[in-house]
mmCIF file with all atom_site columns, C-alpha atoms in Angstrom:
data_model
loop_
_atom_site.group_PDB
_atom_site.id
_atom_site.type_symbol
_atom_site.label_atom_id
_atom_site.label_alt_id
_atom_site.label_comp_id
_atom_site.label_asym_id
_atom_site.label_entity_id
_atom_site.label_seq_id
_atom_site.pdbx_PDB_ins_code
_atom_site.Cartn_x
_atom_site.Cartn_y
_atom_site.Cartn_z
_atom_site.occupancy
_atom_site.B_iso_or_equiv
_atom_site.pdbx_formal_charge
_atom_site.auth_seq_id
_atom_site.auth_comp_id
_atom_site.auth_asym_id
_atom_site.auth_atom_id
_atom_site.pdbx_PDB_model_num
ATOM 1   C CA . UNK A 1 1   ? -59.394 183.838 262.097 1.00 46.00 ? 1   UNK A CA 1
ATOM 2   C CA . UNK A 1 2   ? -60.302 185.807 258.970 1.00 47.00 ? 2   UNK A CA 1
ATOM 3   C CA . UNK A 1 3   ? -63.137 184.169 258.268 1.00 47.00 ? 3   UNK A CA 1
ATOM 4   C CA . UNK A 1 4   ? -64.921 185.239 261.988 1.00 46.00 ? 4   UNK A CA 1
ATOM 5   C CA . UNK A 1 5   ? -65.198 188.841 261.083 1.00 48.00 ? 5   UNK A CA 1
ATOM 6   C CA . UNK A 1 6   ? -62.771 189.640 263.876 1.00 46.00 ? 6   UNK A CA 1
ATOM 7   C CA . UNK A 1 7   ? -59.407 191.354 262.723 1.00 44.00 ? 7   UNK A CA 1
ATOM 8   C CA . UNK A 1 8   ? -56.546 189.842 264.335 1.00 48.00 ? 8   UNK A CA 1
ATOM 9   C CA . UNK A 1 9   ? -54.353 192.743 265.742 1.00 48.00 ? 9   UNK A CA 1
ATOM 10  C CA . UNK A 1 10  ? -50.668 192.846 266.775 1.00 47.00 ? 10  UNK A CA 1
ATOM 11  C CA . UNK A 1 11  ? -50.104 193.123 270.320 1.00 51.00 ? 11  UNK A CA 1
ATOM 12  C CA . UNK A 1 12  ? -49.073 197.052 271.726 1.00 50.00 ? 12  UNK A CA 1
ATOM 13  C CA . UNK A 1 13  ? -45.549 197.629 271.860 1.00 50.00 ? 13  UNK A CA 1
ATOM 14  C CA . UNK A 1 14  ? -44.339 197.514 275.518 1.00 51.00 ? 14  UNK A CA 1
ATOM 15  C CA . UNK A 1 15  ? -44.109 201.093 276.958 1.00 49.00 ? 15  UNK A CA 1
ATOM 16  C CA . UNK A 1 16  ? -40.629 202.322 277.169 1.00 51.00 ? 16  UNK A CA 1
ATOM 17  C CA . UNK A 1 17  ? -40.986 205.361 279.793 1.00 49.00 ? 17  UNK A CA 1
ATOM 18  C CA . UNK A 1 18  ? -37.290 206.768 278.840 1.00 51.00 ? 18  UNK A CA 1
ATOM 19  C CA . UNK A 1 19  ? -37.311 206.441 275.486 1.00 48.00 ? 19  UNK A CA 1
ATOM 20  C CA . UNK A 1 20  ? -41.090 208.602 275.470 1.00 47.00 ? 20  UNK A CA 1
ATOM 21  C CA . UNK A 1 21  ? -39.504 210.939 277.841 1.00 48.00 ? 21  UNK A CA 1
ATOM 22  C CA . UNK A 1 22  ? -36.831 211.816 274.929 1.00 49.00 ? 22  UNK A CA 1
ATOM 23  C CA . UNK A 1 23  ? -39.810 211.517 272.440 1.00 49.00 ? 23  UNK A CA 1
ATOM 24  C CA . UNK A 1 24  ? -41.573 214.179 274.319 1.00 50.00 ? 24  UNK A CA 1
ATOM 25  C CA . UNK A 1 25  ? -38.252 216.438 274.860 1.00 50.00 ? 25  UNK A CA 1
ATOM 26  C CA . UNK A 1 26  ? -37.119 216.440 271.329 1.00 49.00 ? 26  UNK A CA 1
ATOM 27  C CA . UNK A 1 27  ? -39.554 219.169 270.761 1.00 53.00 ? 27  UNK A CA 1
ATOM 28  C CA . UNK A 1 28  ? -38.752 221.234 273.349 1.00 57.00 ? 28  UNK A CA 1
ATOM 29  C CA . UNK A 1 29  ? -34.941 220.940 272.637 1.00 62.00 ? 29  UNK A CA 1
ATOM 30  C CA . UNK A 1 30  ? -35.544 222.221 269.243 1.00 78.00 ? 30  UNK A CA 1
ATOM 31  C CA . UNK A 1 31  ? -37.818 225.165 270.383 1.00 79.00 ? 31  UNK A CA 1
ATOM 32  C CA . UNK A 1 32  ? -35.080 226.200 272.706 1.00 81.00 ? 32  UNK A CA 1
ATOM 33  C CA . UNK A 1 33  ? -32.777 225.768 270.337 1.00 84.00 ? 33  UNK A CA 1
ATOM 34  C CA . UNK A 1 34  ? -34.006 228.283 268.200 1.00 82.00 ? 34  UNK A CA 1
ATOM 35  C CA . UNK A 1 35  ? -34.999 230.288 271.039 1.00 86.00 ? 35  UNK A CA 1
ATOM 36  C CA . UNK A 1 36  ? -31.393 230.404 271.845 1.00 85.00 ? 36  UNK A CA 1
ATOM 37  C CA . UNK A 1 37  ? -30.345 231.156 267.825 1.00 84.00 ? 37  UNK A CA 1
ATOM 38  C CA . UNK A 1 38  ? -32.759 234.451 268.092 1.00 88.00 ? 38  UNK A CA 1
ATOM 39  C CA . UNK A 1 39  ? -31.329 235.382 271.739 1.00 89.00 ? 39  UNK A CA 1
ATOM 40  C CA . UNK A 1 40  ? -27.467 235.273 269.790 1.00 89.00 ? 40  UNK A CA 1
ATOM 41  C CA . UNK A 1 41  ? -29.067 236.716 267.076 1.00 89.00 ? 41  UNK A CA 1
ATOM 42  C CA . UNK A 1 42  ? -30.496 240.207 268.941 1.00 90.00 ? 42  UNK A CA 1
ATOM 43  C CA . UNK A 1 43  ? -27.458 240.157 271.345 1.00 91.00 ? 43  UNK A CA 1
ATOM 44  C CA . UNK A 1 44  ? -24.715 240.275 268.217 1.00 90.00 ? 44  UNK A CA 1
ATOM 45  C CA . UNK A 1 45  ? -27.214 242.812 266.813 1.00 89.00 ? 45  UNK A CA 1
ATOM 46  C CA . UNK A 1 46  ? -26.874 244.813 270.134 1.00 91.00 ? 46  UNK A CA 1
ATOM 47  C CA . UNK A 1 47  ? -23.515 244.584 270.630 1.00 91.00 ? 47  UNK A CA 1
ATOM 48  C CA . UNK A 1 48  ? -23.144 245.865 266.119 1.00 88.00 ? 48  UNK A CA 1
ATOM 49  C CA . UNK A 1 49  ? -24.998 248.832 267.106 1.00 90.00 ? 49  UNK A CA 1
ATOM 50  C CA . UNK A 1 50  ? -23.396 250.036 270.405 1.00 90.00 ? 50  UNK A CA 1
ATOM 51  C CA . UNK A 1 51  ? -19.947 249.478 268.467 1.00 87.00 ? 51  UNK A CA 1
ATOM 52  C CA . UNK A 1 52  ? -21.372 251.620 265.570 1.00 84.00 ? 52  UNK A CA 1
ATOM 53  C CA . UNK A 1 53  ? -22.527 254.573 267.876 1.00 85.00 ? 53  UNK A CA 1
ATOM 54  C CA . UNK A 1 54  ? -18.747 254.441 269.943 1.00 84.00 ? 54  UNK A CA 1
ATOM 55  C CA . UNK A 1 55  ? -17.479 254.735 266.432 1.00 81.00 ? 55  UNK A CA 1
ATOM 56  C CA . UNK A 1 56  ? -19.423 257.529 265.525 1.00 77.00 ? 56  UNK A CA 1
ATOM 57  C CA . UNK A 1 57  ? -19.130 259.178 269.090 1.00 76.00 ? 57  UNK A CA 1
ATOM 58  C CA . UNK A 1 58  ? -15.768 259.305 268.559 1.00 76.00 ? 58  UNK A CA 1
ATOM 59  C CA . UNK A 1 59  ? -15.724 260.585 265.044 1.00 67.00 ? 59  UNK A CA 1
ATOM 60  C CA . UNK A 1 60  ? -18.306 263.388 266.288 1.00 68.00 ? 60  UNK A CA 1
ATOM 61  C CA . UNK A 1 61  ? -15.579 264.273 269.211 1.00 66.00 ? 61  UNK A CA 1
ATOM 62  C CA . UNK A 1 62  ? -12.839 264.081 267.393 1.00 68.00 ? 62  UNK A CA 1
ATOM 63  C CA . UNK A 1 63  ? -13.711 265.776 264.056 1.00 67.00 ? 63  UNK A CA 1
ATOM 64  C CA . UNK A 1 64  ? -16.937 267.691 264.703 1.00 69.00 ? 64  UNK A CA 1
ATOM 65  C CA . UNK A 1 65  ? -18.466 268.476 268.248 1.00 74.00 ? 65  UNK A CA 1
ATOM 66  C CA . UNK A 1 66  ? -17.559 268.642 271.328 1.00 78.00 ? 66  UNK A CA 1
ATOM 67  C CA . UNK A 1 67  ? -19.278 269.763 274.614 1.00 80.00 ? 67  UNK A CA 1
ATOM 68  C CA . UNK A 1 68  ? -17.322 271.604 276.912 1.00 82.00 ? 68  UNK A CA 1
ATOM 69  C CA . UNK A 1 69  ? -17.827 274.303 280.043 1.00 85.00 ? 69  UNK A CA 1
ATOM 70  C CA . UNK A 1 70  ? -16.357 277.561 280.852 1.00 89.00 ? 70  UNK A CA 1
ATOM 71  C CA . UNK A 1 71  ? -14.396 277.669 283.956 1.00 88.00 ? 71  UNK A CA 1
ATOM 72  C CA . UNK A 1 72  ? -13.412 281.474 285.376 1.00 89.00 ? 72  UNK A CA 1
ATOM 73  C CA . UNK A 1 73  ? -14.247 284.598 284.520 1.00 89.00 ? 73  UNK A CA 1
ATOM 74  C CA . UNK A 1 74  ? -11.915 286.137 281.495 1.00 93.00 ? 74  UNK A CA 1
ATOM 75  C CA . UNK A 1 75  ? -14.413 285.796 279.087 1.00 93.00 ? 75  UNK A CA 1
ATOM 76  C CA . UNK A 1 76  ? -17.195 287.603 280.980 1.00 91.00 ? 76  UNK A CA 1
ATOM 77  C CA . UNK A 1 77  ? -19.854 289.123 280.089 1.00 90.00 ? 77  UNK A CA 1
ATOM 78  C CA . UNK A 1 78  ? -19.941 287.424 276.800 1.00 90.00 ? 78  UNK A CA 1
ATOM 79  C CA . UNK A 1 79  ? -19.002 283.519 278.489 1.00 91.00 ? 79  UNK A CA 1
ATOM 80  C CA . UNK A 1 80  ? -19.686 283.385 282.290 1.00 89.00 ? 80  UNK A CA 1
ATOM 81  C CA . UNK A 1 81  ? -18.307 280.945 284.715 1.00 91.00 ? 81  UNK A CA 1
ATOM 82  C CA . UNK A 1 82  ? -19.708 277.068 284.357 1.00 91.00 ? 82  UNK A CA 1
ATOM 83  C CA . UNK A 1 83  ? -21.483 277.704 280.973 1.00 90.00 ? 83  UNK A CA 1
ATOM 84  C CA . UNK A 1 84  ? -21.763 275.169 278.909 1.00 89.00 ? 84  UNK A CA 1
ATOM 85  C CA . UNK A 1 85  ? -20.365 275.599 275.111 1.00 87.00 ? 85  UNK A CA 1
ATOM 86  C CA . UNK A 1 86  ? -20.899 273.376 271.852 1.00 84.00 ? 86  UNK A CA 1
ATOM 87  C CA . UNK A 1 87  ? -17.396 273.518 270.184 1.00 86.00 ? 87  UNK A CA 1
ATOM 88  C CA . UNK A 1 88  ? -17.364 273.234 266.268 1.00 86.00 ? 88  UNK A CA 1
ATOM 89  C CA . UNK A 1 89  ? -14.384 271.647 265.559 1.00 81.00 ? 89  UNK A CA 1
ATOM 90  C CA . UNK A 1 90  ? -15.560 270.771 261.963 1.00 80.00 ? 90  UNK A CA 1
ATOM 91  C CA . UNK A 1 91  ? -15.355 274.561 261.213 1.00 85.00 ? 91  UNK A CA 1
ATOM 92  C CA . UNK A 1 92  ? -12.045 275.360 261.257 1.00 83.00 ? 92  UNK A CA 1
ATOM 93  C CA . UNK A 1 93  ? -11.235 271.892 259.157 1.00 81.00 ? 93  UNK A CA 1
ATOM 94  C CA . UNK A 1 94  ? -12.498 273.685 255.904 1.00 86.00 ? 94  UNK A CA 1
ATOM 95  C CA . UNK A 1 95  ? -11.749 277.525 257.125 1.00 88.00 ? 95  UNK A CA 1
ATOM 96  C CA . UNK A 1 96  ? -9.174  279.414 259.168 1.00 90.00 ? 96  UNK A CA 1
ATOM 97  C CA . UNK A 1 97  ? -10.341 281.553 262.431 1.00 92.00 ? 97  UNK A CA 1
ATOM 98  C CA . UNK A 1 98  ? -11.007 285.044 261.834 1.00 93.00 ? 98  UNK A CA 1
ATOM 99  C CA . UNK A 1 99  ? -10.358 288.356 264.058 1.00 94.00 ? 99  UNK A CA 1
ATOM 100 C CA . UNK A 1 100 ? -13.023 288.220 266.533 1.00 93.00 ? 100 UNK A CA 1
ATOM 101 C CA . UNK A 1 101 ? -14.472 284.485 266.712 1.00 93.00 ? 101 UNK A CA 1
ATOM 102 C CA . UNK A 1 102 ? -14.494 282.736 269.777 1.00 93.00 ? 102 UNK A CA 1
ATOM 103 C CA . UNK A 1 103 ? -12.323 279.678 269.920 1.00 93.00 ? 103 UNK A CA 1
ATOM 104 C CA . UNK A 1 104 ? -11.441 276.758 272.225 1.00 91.00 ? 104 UNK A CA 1
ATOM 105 C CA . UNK A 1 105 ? -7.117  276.375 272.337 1.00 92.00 ? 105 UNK A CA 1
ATOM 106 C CA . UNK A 1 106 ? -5.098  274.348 273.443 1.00 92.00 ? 106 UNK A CA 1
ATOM 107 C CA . UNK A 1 107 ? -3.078  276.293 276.549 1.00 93.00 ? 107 UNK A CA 1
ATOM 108 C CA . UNK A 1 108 ? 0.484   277.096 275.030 1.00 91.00 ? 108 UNK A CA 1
ATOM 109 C CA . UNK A 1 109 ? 2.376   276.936 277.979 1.00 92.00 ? 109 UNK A CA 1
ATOM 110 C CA . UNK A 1 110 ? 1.122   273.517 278.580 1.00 93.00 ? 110 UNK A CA 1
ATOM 111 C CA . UNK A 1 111 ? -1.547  271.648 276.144 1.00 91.00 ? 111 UNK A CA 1
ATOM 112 C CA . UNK A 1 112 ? -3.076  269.392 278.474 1.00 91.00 ? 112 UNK A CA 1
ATOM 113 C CA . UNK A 1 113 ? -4.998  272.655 279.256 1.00 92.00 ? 113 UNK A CA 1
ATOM 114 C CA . UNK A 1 114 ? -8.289  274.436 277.075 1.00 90.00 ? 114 UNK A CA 1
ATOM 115 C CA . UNK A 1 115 ? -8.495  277.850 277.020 1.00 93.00 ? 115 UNK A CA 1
ATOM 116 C CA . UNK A 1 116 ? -11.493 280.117 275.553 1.00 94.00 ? 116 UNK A CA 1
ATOM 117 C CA . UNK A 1 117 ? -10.147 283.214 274.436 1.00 95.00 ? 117 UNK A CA 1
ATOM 118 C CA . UNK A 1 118 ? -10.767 285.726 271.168 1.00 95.00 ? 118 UNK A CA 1
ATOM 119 C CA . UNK A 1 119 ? -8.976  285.883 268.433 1.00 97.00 ? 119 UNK A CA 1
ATOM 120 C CA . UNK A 1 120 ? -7.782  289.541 268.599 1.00 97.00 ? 120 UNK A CA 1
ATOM 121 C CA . UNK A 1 121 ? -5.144  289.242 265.346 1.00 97.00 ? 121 UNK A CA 1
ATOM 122 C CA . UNK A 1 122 ? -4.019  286.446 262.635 1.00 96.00 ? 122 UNK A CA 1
ATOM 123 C CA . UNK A 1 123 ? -0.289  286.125 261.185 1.00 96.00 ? 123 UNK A CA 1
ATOM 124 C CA . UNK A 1 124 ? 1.012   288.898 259.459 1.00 97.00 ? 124 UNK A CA 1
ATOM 125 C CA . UNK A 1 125 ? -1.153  291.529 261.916 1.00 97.00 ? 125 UNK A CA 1
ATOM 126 C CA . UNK A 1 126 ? 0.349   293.929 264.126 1.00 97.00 ? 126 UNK A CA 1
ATOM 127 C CA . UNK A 1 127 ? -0.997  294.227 268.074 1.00 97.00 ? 127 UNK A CA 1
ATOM 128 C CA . UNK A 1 128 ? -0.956  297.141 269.660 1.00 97.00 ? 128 UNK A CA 1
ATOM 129 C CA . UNK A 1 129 ? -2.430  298.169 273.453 1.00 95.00 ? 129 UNK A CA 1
ATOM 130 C CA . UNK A 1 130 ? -2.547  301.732 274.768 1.00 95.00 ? 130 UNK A CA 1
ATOM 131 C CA . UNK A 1 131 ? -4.280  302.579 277.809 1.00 93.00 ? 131 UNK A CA 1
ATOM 132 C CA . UNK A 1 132 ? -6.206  299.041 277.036 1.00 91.00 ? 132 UNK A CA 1
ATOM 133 C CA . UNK A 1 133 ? -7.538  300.179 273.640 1.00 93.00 ? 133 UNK A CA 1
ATOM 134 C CA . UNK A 1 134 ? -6.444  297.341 271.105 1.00 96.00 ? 134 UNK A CA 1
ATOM 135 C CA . UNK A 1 135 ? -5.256  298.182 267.640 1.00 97.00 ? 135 UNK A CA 1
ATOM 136 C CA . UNK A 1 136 ? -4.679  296.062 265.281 1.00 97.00 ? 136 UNK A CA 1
ATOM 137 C CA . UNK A 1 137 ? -2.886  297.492 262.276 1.00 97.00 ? 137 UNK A CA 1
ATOM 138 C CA . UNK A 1 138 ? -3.341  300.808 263.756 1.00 96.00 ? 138 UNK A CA 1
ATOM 139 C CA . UNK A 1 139 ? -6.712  300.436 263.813 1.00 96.00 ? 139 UNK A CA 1
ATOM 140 C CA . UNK A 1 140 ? -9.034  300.881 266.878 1.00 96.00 ? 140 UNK A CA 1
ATOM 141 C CA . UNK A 1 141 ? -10.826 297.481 266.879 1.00 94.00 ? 141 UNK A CA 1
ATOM 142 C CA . UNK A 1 142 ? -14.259 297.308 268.049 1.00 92.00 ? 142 UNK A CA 1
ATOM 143 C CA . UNK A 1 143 ? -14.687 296.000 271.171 1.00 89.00 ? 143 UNK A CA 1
ATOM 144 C CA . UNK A 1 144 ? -18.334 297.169 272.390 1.00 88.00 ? 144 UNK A CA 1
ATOM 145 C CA . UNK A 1 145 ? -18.745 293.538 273.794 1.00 86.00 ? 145 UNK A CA 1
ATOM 146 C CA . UNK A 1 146 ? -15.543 294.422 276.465 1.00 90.00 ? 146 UNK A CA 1
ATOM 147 C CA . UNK A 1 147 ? -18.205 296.055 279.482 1.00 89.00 ? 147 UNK A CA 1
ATOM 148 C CA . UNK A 1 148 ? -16.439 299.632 280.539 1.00 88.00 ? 148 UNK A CA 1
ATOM 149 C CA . UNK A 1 149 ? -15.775 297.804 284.074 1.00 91.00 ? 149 UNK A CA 1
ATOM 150 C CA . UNK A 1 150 ? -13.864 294.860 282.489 1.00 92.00 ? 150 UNK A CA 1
ATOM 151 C CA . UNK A 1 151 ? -11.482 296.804 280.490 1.00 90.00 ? 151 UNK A CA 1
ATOM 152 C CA . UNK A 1 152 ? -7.828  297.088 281.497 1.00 90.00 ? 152 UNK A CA 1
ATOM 153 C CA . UNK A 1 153 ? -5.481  300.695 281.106 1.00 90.00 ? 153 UNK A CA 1
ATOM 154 C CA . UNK A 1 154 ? -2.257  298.334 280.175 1.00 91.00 ? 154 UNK A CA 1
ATOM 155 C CA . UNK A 1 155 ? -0.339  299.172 277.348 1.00 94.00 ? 155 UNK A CA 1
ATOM 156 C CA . UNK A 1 156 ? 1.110   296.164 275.416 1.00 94.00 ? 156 UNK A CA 1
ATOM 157 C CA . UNK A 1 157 ? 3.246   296.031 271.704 1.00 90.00 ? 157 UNK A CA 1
ATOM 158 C CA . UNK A 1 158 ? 3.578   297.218 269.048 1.00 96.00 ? 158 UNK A CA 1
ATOM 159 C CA . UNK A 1 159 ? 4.240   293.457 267.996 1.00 96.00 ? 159 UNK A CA 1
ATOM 160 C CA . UNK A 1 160 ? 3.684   291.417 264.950 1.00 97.00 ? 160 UNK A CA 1
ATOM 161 C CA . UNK A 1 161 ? 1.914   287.671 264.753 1.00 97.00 ? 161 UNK A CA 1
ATOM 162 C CA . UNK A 1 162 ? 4.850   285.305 263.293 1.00 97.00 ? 162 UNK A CA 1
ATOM 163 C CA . UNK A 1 163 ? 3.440   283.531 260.319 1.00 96.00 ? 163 UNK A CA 1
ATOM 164 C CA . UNK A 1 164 ? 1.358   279.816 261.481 1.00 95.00 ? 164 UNK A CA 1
ATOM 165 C CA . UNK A 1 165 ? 0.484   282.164 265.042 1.00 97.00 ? 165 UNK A CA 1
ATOM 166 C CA . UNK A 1 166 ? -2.525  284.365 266.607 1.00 97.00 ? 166 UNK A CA 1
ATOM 167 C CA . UNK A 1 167 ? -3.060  286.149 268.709 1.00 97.00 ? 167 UNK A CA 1
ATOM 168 C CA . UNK A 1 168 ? -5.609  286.109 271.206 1.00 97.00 ? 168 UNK A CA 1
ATOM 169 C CA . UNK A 1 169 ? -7.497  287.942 274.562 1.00 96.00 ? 169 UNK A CA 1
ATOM 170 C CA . UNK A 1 170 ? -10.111 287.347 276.993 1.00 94.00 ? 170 UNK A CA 1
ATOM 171 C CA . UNK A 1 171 ? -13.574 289.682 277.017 1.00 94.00 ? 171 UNK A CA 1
ATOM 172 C CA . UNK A 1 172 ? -12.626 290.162 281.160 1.00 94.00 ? 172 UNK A CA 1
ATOM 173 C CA . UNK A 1 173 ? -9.353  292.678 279.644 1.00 92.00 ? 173 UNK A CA 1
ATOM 174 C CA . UNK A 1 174 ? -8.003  293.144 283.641 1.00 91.00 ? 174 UNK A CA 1
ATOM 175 C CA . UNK A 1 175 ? -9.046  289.503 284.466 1.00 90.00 ? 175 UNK A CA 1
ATOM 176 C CA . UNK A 1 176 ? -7.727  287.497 282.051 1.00 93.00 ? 176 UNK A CA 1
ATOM 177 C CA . UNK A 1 177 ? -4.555  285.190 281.266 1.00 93.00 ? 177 UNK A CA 1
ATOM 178 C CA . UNK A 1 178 ? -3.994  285.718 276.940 1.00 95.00 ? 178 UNK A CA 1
ATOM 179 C CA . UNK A 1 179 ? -1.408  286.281 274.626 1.00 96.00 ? 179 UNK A CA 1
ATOM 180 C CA . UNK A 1 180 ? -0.769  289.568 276.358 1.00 95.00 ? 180 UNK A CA 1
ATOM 181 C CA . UNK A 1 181 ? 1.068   287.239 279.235 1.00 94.00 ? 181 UNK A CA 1
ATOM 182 C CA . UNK A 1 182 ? 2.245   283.771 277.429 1.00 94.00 ? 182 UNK A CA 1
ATOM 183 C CA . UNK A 1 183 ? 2.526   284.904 273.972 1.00 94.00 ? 183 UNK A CA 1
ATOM 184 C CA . UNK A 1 184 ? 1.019   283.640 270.616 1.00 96.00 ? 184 UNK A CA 1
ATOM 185 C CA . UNK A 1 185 ? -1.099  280.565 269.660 1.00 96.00 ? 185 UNK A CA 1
ATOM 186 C CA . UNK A 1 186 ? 0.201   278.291 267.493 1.00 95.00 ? 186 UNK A CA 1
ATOM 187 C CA . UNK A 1 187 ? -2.745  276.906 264.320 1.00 93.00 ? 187 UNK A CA 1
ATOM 188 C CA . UNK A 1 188 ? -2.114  273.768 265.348 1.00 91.00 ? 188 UNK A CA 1
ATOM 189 C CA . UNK A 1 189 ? -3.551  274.710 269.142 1.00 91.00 ? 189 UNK A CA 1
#
């Protein structure tokens, strides 16, 4: 009656319990949703980085740096056994080894293996060994690194490095395997 003062109102709806269950887990479901979005979103992220890093680990190895350790004695004192070396492979990508640097080969006789020897002479260079003094182009090289008690009394040569070759010797002169006994080194190596 509108003239009473008294509003007439509608009856409530009748309560539905499943359909304010899904009214009360619509919410939710979105919330998790998005929780699950962000969870893909940080994994693909994770996964984008660790890919990046193998790439780059393996660009590093390949092309620039790799760690490696000394096994034996031929390069003592200057390299003892089980020290640990960082090879710069980049190096020798933009310049050619010179008489006297230390470098990691590959073994000639079979390149599965890694050598680190000295480069004694480059192409073109004559070798020779008397009474374990080197010369190379008939020139006593200096070799005040070799310790007196390491040095050998073999004679070796007179040869010459073939062009794209080198030649190469371990510190330990009496205790080491080199191009004395297997011959030269290829560049590529």
């Amino acid at each position: 009656d509108v003239g009473s003062g008294f509003s007439r109102m509608s009856p409530a709806p009748a309560f539905d319990g499943d359909a304010a269950a899904v009214a009360l887990d619509a919410p939710q479901l979105s919330a998790s949703t998005v929780r699950l979005a962000q969870l893909q979103e940080e994994l693909m992220a994770w996964v984008k980085t660790l890919l990046s890093a193998a790439v780059y680990a393996i660009l590093i190895v390949t092309f620039g740096f790799q760690v490696a350790r000394v096994e034996g004695l031929s390069m003592a004192p200057t390299l003892e056994d089980q020290d640990r070396l960082i090879v710069n492979k980049f190096v020798y990508r933009v310049s050619a080894p010179r008489r006297g640097d230390i470098v990691m080969l590959y073994y000639p006789l079979n390149p599965d293996k890694s050598f680190v020897k000295r480069v004694i002479a480059e192409e073109g260079d004559t070798v020779r060994i008397v009474d374990g003094r080197v010369y190379v182009n008939d020139v006593p090289m200096d070799d005040r690194f070799v310790a007196p008690e390491f040095r050998s009394h073999d004679d070796f040569g007179p040869t010459v490095v073939p062009e794209g070759y080198y030649f190469v010797m371990g510190d330990h002169r009496n205790n080491s395997s080199d191009s004395r006994h297997w011959g030269f080194v290829p560049k590529k190596y």
